[in-house]
Coordinates of C-alpha atoms in Angstrom, one line a residue:
M9 CA 12.5 5.3 24.3
S10 CA 13.7 7.7 26.8
A11 CA 12.9 6.8 30.8
D12 CA 10.8 9.3 32.8
T13 CA 13.0 11.0 35.7
S14 CA 10.3 13.3 37.4
G15 CA 9.4 9.9 39.4
S16 CA 7.0 9.2 38.1
G17 CA 8.1 6.2 36.0
Y18 CA 6.4 7.0 33.5
V19 CA 8.2 5.7 30.2
E20 CA 7.9 8.4 27.1
A21 CA 8.2 6.0 24.5
E22 CA 9.2 8.8 21.9
Y23 CA 10.0 7.2 17.8
S24 CA 13.0 7.1 16.8
R25 CA 14.5 6.9 13.4
D26 CA 16.7 4.0 12.4
S27 CA 19.2 6.3 9.8
K28 CA 22.2 3.5 9.3
Y29 CA 22.2 4.4 6.2
I30 CA 24.8 2.8 3.2
S31 CA 26.7 5.2 3.6
D32 CA 28.8 5.7 -0.2
R33 CA 29.1 9.1 -2.5
I34 CA 28.6 8.9 -5.9
T35 CA 31.2 12.1 -7.0
S36 CA 32.9 13.5 -9.8
D37 CA 36.5 13.9 -8.4
G38 CA 37.4 10.2 -8.0
S39 CA 36.8 10.5 -4.4
S40 CA 34.6 8.0 -4.1
R41 CA 35.3 3.8 -5.3
W42 CA 31.5 5.2 -7.4
P43 CA 32.8 7.5 -10.0
V44 CA 30.3 9.4 -11.8
E45 CA 29.1 8.2 -14.9
P46 CA 26.2 8.4 -16.9
G47 CA 24.2 5.4 -17.2
R48 CA 25.6 3.0 -14.5
Y49 CA 23.5 3.0 -12.1
R50 CA 19.6 3.2 -11.1
L51 CA 17.4 5.3 -8.8
V52 CA 15.2 3.1 -7.1
I53 CA 12.3 4.8 -5.7
A54 CA 8.3 4.5 -4.7
R55 CA 6.0 7.6 -5.4
A56 CA 5.0 6.9 -2.0
C57 CA 8.1 7.7 0.0
P58 CA 8.5 11.9 0.9
W59 CA 12.3 10.6 0.6
A60 CA 12.1 9.1 -2.2
N61 CA 10.6 11.7 -3.5
R62 CA 12.9 14.6 -3.2
S63 CA 15.7 12.5 -4.7
V64 CA 12.7 12.0 -8.1
I65 CA 12.0 15.7 -7.8
V66 CA 15.9 16.8 -7.8
R67 CA 16.8 14.9 -11.2
R68 CA 13.8 16.1 -13.1
L69 CA 14.4 20.0 -11.7
L70 CA 17.9 19.2 -13.2
G71 CA 17.5 17.4 -16.1
L72 CA 19.3 14.2 -15.1
E73 CA 16.8 11.9 -16.6
D74 CA 19.1 10.1 -19.6
A75 CA 22.3 10.4 -17.1
I76 CA 20.2 8.2 -14.4
S77 CA 17.6 5.5 -14.7
M78 CA 14.8 5.2 -12.7
G79 CA 12.9 1.8 -10.9
M80 CA 9.8 2.2 -9.3
C81 CA 9.1 0.2 -6.5
G82 CA 5.2 -0.4 -5.8
P83 CA 3.0 1.9 -2.7
T84 CA 3.3 -1.2 -0.2
H85 CA 5.6 -3.5 1.3
D86 CA 6.3 -6.3 3.3
E87 CA 8.4 -6.7 6.1
R88 CA 11.3 -8.1 4.2
S89 CA 11.4 -5.4 1.4
W90 CA 10.0 -2.6 -1.5
T91 CA 9.0 -4.4 -4.7
F92 CA 8.3 -4.1 -8.6
D93 CA 5.2 -4.9 -8.4
L94 CA 4.6 -2.3 -10.6
D95 CA 6.2 -4.0 -14.1
P96 CA 4.5 -5.8 -15.9
D97 CA 6.5 -9.7 -14.7
G98 CA 7.0 -8.6 -12.0
R99 CA 10.7 -7.4 -11.5
D100 CA 12.4 -4.5 -12.7
P101 CA 13.2 -4.5 -16.5
V102 CA 16.8 -3.5 -15.9
L103 CA 18.3 -5.2 -12.8
G104 CA 15.9 -8.2 -13.6
Y105 CA 14.9 -8.2 -9.9
E106 CA 11.9 -8.9 -7.6
R107 CA 12.3 -7.3 -4.8
L108 CA 14.3 -4.1 -3.2
Q109 CA 16.1 -6.2 -0.9
E110 CA 18.2 -8.7 -4.0
A111 CA 20.0 -5.5 -4.3
F112 CA 20.8 -4.9 -0.7
L113 CA 21.9 -8.0 -0.5
A114 CA 24.1 -8.2 -3.5
R115 CA 25.8 -5.3 -1.8
D116 CA 26.2 -6.9 1.4
P117 CA 25.1 -10.7 1.8
E118 CA 25.3 -10.3 5.6
Y119 CA 23.1 -7.2 5.6
S120 CA 20.4 -6.6 7.9
R121 CA 19.4 -3.1 8.3
G122 CA 16.7 -1.8 6.6
I123 CA 15.5 -1.9 2.6
T124 CA 14.6 1.8 2.0
V125 CA 14.3 4.2 -1.1
P126 CA 15.0 5.5 -3.0
A127 CA 17.9 4.0 -3.3
M128 CA 20.9 4.5 -5.8
V129 CA 22.0 0.6 -7.8
D130 CA 25.4 0.3 -9.9
V131 CA 23.5 -1.7 -12.4
P132 CA 26.5 -4.0 -13.2
S133 CA 27.1 -5.6 -10.5
G134 CA 23.0 -5.6 -9.0
A135 CA 24.6 -4.1 -6.1
V136 CA 23.0 -1.0 -4.0
V137 CA 25.4 2.3 -3.6
T138 CA 23.7 4.4 -1.5
N139 CA 20.3 4.5 0.2
N140 CA 21.6 8.0 2.4
F141 CA 18.8 9.6 1.0
P142 CA 19.7 13.3 2.1
Q143 CA 23.0 12.9 0.5
I144 CA 22.2 11.5 -2.6
T145 CA 19.8 14.3 -3.2
L146 CA 22.7 16.8 -3.1
D147 CA 25.4 15.4 -4.6
L148 CA 23.3 15.4 -7.7
S149 CA 23.1 19.0 -7.8
T150 CA 26.9 19.6 -6.8
Q151 CA 28.3 16.3 -8.4
W152 CA 26.3 15.5 -11.7
T153 CA 26.2 19.0 -12.9
A154 CA 28.8 18.3 -16.1
H155 CA 25.3 16.4 -16.7
H156 CA 22.3 18.6 -16.0
R157 CA 20.2 19.2 -18.8
E158 CA 21.1 23.2 -19.8
G159 CA 18.7 25.9 -17.8
A160 CA 19.3 23.7 -14.9
P161 CA 18.6 25.9 -11.5
D162 CA 21.4 26.4 -8.5
L163 CA 19.4 23.9 -5.2
Y164 CA 21.9 24.3 -3.8
P165 CA 23.7 28.0 -4.2
E166 CA 27.3 28.0 -2.4
H167 CA 26.5 31.1 -0.8
L168 CA 22.9 30.2 0.7
R169 CA 24.5 26.5 1.6
D170 CA 25.0 27.0 5.6
E171 CA 21.7 29.1 6.1
M172 CA 20.2 26.4 3.7
D173 CA 21.6 23.6 5.9
E174 CA 19.8 24.9 9.9
V175 CA 16.2 25.5 7.9
M176 CA 16.6 21.8 6.6
E177 CA 17.8 20.7 9.7
R178 CA 15.0 22.0 11.6
V179 CA 12.8 21.5 8.7
Y180 CA 13.9 17.6 9.3
Q181 CA 13.9 17.5 12.7
E182 CA 10.8 18.2 13.0
V183 CA 8.5 18.8 10.1
N184 CA 9.9 15.8 7.6
N185 CA 10.1 14.3 10.9
G186 CA 8.1 15.4 13.1
V187 CA 5.0 14.1 11.5
Y188 CA 6.5 10.4 12.1
R189 CA 7.7 11.6 15.3
C190 CA 3.0 11.7 16.2
G191 CA 2.0 8.8 14.5
F192 CA 4.6 6.4 16.0
S193 CA 4.5 8.1 19.4
G194 CA 4.3 5.3 22.3
S195 CA 2.7 7.6 25.2
Q196 CA 0.2 10.1 25.3
R197 CA 3.3 12.1 26.2
A198 CA 5.3 11.7 23.6
Y199 CA 3.0 12.5 21.6
D200 CA 2.2 15.4 23.0
K201 CA 5.8 17.1 22.6
A202 CA 6.4 15.8 19.6
Y203 CA 2.3 16.9 18.1
D204 CA 3.6 20.5 19.7
R205 CA 6.5 20.7 18.2
L206 CA 5.5 20.2 14.3
F207 CA 3.1 22.9 15.1
T208 CA 5.6 24.9 16.0
T209 CA 7.9 24.7 13.0
L210 CA 5.1 25.3 11.2
D211 CA 3.7 28.7 12.5
W212 CA 7.6 29.8 12.0
L213 CA 7.8 28.4 8.6
S214 CA 4.5 30.8 8.2
E215 CA 6.0 33.6 9.0
R216 CA 9.3 33.1 7.4
L217 CA 7.2 32.5 4.1
E218 CA 4.7 35.0 4.6
S219 CA 7.3 37.7 2.6
Q220 CA 9.0 35.8 0.5
R221 CA 8.0 33.1 -2.3
F222 CA 10.1 30.1 -1.2
L223 CA 12.5 29.2 1.9
M224 CA 15.9 31.5 0.6
G225 CA 14.3 33.8 -1.0
G226 CA 12.9 34.5 -4.4
Q227 CA 13.9 31.1 -6.3
I228 CA 13.6 27.2 -5.5
T229 CA 16.2 25.4 -3.9
E230 CA 16.6 22.1 -2.3
A231 CA 15.0 22.9 1.6
D232 CA 12.0 24.0 -0.4
V233 CA 12.2 20.3 -2.3
R234 CA 12.6 18.6 1.4
L235 CA 9.3 20.9 2.5
F236 CA 7.3 20.2 0.0
T237 CA 7.2 16.1 -0.1
T238 CA 6.0 17.1 3.5
L239 CA 3.6 19.4 2.7
A240 CA 1.7 16.8 -0.1
R241 CA 0.8 14.5 2.3
F242 CA -0.2 16.5 4.9
D243 CA -4.0 16.6 4.5
T244 CA -3.5 13.7 2.6
V245 CA -2.2 11.3 5.2
Y246 CA -0.4 13.4 8.3
H247 CA -3.7 14.9 9.1
G248 CA -5.7 11.6 10.2
H249 CA -3.2 8.3 10.2
F250 CA -0.9 10.3 12.3
K251 CA -3.1 12.3 14.3
C252 CA -1.7 16.1 13.0
N253 CA -4.4 17.7 13.4
R254 CA -4.5 20.9 14.4
Q255 CA -5.0 22.4 11.5
K256 CA -5.0 21.0 8.2
L257 CA -2.5 22.2 5.2
S258 CA -5.2 23.8 3.2
E259 CA -6.6 25.6 6.5
M260 CA -2.5 27.7 7.1
P261 CA -3.2 30.0 4.4
V262 CA 0.5 31.3 3.7
L263 CA 2.1 27.2 4.1
W264 CA -1.3 26.6 1.9
A265 CA -0.4 29.0 -1.0
Y266 CA 2.8 27.8 -1.3
A267 CA 2.4 24.6 -1.1
R268 CA -0.1 24.9 -4.5
D269 CA 2.6 27.4 -5.9
L270 CA 5.3 24.4 -6.1
F271 CA 3.0 21.8 -7.0
Q272 CA 1.8 23.6 -9.4
T273 CA 6.0 24.1 -10.7
P274 CA 6.4 21.9 -13.1
G275 CA 8.4 18.8 -11.4
F276 CA 6.4 19.4 -8.1
G277 CA 2.7 18.4 -8.6
D278 CA 3.6 16.0 -11.0
T279 CA 5.2 13.3 -9.5
I280 CA 2.5 12.9 -6.9
D281 CA 0.0 10.4 -7.0
F282 CA -2.2 10.3 -3.9
P283 CA -3.9 7.1 -3.9
Q284 CA -0.1 5.4 -4.0
I285 CA 0.5 7.8 -0.8
K286 CA -3.2 6.3 0.5
E287 CA -2.0 2.9 0.4
H288 CA 1.4 2.9 1.5
Y289 CA 0.6 4.6 4.6
Y290 CA -3.2 3.2 5.6
V291 CA -1.8 -0.4 4.1
V292 CA 1.4 -1.2 5.4
H293 CA 1.1 1.1 9.0
A294 CA -1.4 -2.0 10.1
D295 CA 0.0 -1.2 13.7
I296 CA -1.5 2.3 13.1
N297 CA -4.4 1.2 11.0
P298 CA -4.9 -2.3 11.5
T299 CA -7.8 -3.3 9.4
Q300 CA -5.5 -1.0 6.1
I301 CA -9.1 1.0 5.1
I302 CA -7.8 3.0 3.1
P303 CA -10.0 6.3 2.7
K304 CA -11.7 7.9 0.0
G305 CA -10.8 11.6 0.7
P306 CA -9.9 13.9 0.9
D307 CA -10.6 16.0 -1.6
T308 CA -7.4 16.9 -3.2
S309 CA -8.1 19.6 -6.4
G310 CA -7.8 22.7 -4.2
W311 CA -4.4 21.5 -5.3
L312 CA -4.8 23.4 -8.4
L313 CA -6.4 26.9 -7.2
P314 CA -5.1 30.0 -8.3
H315 CA -2.2 30.4 -5.3
D316 CA -0.9 34.1 -5.7
R317 CA 2.3 33.7 -4.4
E318 CA 4.4 35.8 -8.2
Q319 CA 3.6 38.8 -6.5
L320 CA 6.7 37.8 -3.5
G321 CA 8.8 36.6 -7.4
E322 CA 9.0 36.3 -10.4
R323 CA 11.7 34.0 -11.2
P324 CA 11.2 30.6 -9.5
F325 CA 14.1 29.0 -11.0
G326 CA 16.1 32.0 -10.8
D327 CA 18.7 32.4 -14.3
G328 CA 17.4 29.0 -15.4
T329 CA 14.2 27.7 -17.4
P330 CA 11.6 25.0 -15.3
P331 CA 12.1 21.4 -16.7
G332 CA 10.3 20.2 -19.6
P333 CA 7.4 16.7 -19.7
P334 CA 8.4 14.1 -17.5
P335 CA 9.0 10.8 -20.5
P336 CA 6.2 8.7 -21.0
A337 CA 6.9 6.1 -18.9
E338 CA 7.5 8.2 -15.6
Q339 CA 4.2 10.6 -16.1
V340 CA 1.5 9.4 -13.3
P341 CA -1.4 8.7 -14.6
A342 CA -3.8 11.2 -15.2
D343 CA -6.8 10.1 -12.8
H344 CA -4.1 9.7 -10.0
G345 CA -3.5 13.8 -10.3
P346 CA -5.5 16.1 -7.6
G347 CA -9.0 15.5 -7.6
G348 CA -8.4 13.0 -10.3
I349 CA -8.0 16.1 -12.1
P350 CA -5.1 15.0 -14.9
H351 CA -2.4 17.5 -13.8
R352 CA -2.1 20.6 -15.8

């Protein structure tokens, strides 16, 4: 919280995210204790979480499913940890854990910070390597290149990195984290400030995307992945639950068409599980929604409407190709897609 210096004694109560992650990296050049090694690591995610959703998309676009296995937690958690309650016996079949917390304690028995997804876990030791979600996806692009699928896109092009980093930082601060800043504001003043920052940036993004298909131009990059996971949750949870209600995404023409374009691209929309997203936010955030009632709406069938963004560019993967379908065990249930309609 920050103190008001205007003389009123008012405390602004601005939301601040804990970003003290385990910062180890898995590298290909021997610069860390964790070498790139297919089959050694397990990516633990929850479909409900936007930060984890990034890593699911990037892993899929790059074709790393055979090199890095994936464990899935359920959409809700208690004060201790995410749990593997989606697995038949409530245990991750590879790690043998009931709770993700066990992997963090295997790394540090005194670990006392947040148990977060995504987390990369070293299978032989059962210990978390890192939960630093922004770095995880960049390393999938830059350190695992020897194991990318044929036709994998370059999601972090070297010649665009300086500008990309600036765009992604603004997207993170004002949109990805901005919706949380609105939802968890502790005062009217903090909320009003967060709301204005969020929609100022959404307007800036609309202007940027009016004349180019993707954030960095004519092809998909990591920047689009990072923005997409927030947009995919906007009308379903952030508009109402987090009071981000100047407009729905579906009422912002450019961003809505851009989001549908990505949703209908293999590797994006087929990672989105709307029921799990709603269950997570409306049940876990009991301080915001004390009844824990999960709304029946909104209608999500609009995600499959034509977007007409092809006129701005016809090579979303650049010189690469779209990924194939996800492995059967990783497919979102057909009735969890847009409007209960199976993903195309």
